[in-house]
Amino acid sequence: MPVLCSSCSHKRAVLKRPKTAHSLCKECFFWAFEEEVHQTIVAAKLFKQGERVGIAASGGKDSTVLAHVMKLLNERYNYGLELMLLSVDEGITGYRDDSLETVKRNQEQYELPLKIVSYEELYGWTMDAIVKQVGLKNNCTFCGVFRRQALDRGAIMLKVDKICTGHNADDVAETVFMNILRGDIARLRRCTDISTTSEGEGVVPRCKPLKYAYEKEIVLYAYFKKLDYFSTECIYSPNAYRGHARTFLKDLESVRPSSIMDVIHSGENLSVREGVKMPVQGTCDRCGYISSQALCKSCVLLEGLNRGLPRLGIGKHHRLHNKILSQQPLTEKEEKKLKSVDF
Amino acid sequence: MCQVDEVYSDHLERAAVPSVSKKCLKCKEAAAAVVIRAGHSYCRGCFREYFIHKFRAMLGKNRIIFPAEKVLLAVSGGPSSCSMLSLVQEGLSQSAHKKLRFLPGIVYIDEGGAISQSMEERQRIVAELQAVFKGTGFPFHIVPLEQVLDLPSSVLVTGPPTSDQPASAYKAAVDHFIQNNSSIFSAPPDQEETSPPSQKETSLPDIQESRVHLLQQLIGSVKTLTAKADLLNILRQHLLVHTARAEGYSKLMLGDSCTRLAVKLLTSVSLGRGAQLPQDTGFSDPRYGDITLMRPMRDYSSKEIAFYNHMFKVPSVFIPSLETKTTDKASIQRLTEGFVTKLQADFPHTVSAIYRTSEKLQTAFRSSSTADSSGRCLFCMCILDTAVESASAFNMTLISEQLSQTKAAGNTKAELQQQSPAEPESSAPAGQCCSSGGGEDCGRAAGGGGCCSTDKATETPNLRSLLCYSCQLTIKDMSSVDHLPLYILSEAQRRQRRSQMREEISEFLLDGEDD
Ligand SMILES: [Zn+2]
Ligand SMILES: [Zn+2]
Ligand SMILES: [Zn+2]
Ligand SMILES: [Zn+2]
Ligand SMILES: [Zn+2]
């Protein structure tokens, strides 16, 4: 006997929602999924009428579903937003060039303007070239730091008021664990925020409309909507530690499906002891981007790459920042330590 | 050791440290007998001194036990709490200025009934522990978990703090004590044994078969091991606090090690207990008001404890628990334990990094005089974390549940379409009381046939509103709450009556806050 949809009670259910375990028909699932994103946007007051919003588009499932739902909700509820796609080309052969093709197809389908900024034009380095110099172990540090700034630079070129990213509930929950495991209290406090206000010049406010959407439901949505997305993992292997956190979260979800939301609830209700030092935000002396040090992470990494000292940006070498800024030579010992790649 | 130094210390400096030295790091003479972590090896004598010193330092730093205060040690039989017991014994035998100045007692909760152990097995374990406890000369209390069924509702009420002395009074109290009373402690434990009237000992009291049955019914009504373990934790804590109150103790020492607390922190996060982390994992936990829970072992790793217990023959007793012989994925608690253990093996800084996180969390706990019990969770006694903003995991979960079920009247597509994100004031979703009023309203509405009444737990509609986010998850996993102990059910009724009354007279209340 077919199971009936628990929402409309007359159509046949085609899926069991990972989030609530209800059986739903296709239409009711679409409706529920979209409506939840809408409720999130409304409740958190993510946008204002008339804003220009850049959707960070990677061609992956999250950003593809985000672009689709944002376009749909903007029309359904008259948000009055001017939407556009913003992509970063890291310069990874066989990964990013293919996924960018997906983004270009999305652009045509959704009739949204697209801006692509590349690492090569911004930094003079592609990820392929970076990996050649630093190896496979810490390349994600470069990728993450560069992407963050690249999105901001692209957003400024596009003159958008906000960037929305495809971070989903699983990503947020995983980040809560990562920050606990790193003992990073400053990030732990911020990571469950659904939006960031501008932290300074050159930083565009960001928000996560899919914050409460389960990754599994995003995949179900893309599958039943037959959305075109690129599903290959980054070929430069991801951080092992994060992999452990992700597996742990998946295991938790299998024991108790609400776990993902439960972890986010925990993150939203943490309180940090007064007197715990939080990094003071200033700006980078070289490029003006926000930074708690004299040089921003991106400039330090770039300096390391350009001088053939890849370890400069890995670990903490604040003491060397002033030397770099004033272009003083490093000692032989310092050079040697920063050169080796076996980290 | 849970070192609090930077994990991300400079690579340049770290490379200069020799990996393992053969000589003791401290005295640099004797051969090393233990390696606590890379580069930290101690000889037997120095390790002992270090281990004992750390305990006194932890108590000294926190300054919350006043001289001659009665302190109840919760001993589970495991290595960590047994090590704690031995450290207290050690501390009492030290010379005057290093000596611990409180009056210890021991409590053991026998949970055999919850895991269907035979009476013979329970008695055998108790006899084994009794031998250990007798050796200390401290008074001890052996309490079967079945006694939780007969607790008074007052357990769920925060008591007024007994010693409301400011921290500044601590030093004066200690000085005063040393001058006047130090002599009462001069007798070593073995001599105290000759004065049995002052000793209070209980062996396992007779337990009625019907009590065992009731307890098993309660545990059986919980459908998942995760919720079983969570409920058992709560019941155990109630019984410990009650025992402390009944026997005149004002502090309760728990034996959680650093490793255990790392697991507990991640478990709490996974269970939605983020708001309670400081109480659940910090040095002191003031949620009961008159009884302060303390975790003096939180600086010791399980490895150090194992070394110490082994080298200095500290006895411990293996006690099977709910989770014994279960697989890694049987419950969230087990899963987390497995996760931390494996990660620690690959990344030796895991536990200490989690520990540092716990150190930085705020005890955002209002003092017991201001927080009335109706604002506390009926189970875990933490301040309710369910009155949250509309954009929150709690409310979005409720919205997901509503959107996946037969649509309530008024919740039509047309109505929802009228909302615009540009007008947040009028954005309360139609037909969805939950998203506008926060969790508390929602729970209350459930009884009155409001939007949440579609929930399956209709036979116990009001318990949810009295519980924190995580305890709500626990009762969601129960087939019925009817088997909960009477003290919980009657306190629930009392709180409901109070809140009904408050609603009726709300228009006449000027402040609306006080109970
Ligand atoms: Zn349907
Ligand atoms: Zn990568
Ligand atoms: Zn910079
Ligand atoms: Zn030594
Ligand atoms: Zn609770």
Tab-separated table of N, CA and C and ligand atoms in Angstrom, chain A residues 92 127 139-140 143 147 234 236-238, ligand 2:
chain	number	residue	atom	x	y	z
A	92	ILE	N	42.037	25.332	-10.401
A	92	ILE	CA	42.301	23.921	-10.138
A	92	ILE	C	41.832	23.149	-11.374
A	127	MET	N	45.723	27.771	-7.727
A	127	MET	CA	45.894	26.726	-6.709
A	127	MET	C	46.827	25.631	-7.223
A	139	ASN	N	47.447	22.972	1.703
A	139	ASN	CA	46.948	23.817	0.618
A	139	ASN	C	45.568	24.383	0.906
A	140	CYS	N	44.768	23.668	1.726
A	140	CYS	CA	43.427	24.159	2.017
A	140	CYS	C	43.463	25.445	2.840
A	143	CYS	N	43.748	27.988	0.207
A	143	CYS	CA	42.512	28.051	-0.542
A	143	CYS	C	41.452	28.811	0.252
A	147	ARG	N	40.025	32.435	-0.731
A	147	ARG	CA	38.653	32.479	-1.216
A	147	ARG	C	37.842	33.539	-0.482
A	234	CYS	N	36.718	18.471	-4.147
A	234	CYS	CA	37.960	19.154	-4.487
A	234	CYS	C	39.073	18.114	-4.597
A	236	TYR	N	42.218	18.446	-4.379
A	236	TYR	CA	43.263	18.577	-3.384
A	236	TYR	C	42.649	18.226	-2.041
A	237	SER	N	43.040	17.071	-1.536
A	237	SER	CA	42.330	16.422	-0.430
A	237	SER	C	42.058	17.382	0.722
A	238	PRO	N	40.880	17.302	1.303
A	238	PRO	CA	40.526	18.218	2.377
A	238	PRO	C	41.230	17.849	3.681
C	2	ZN	ZN	40.519	22.564	-0.905
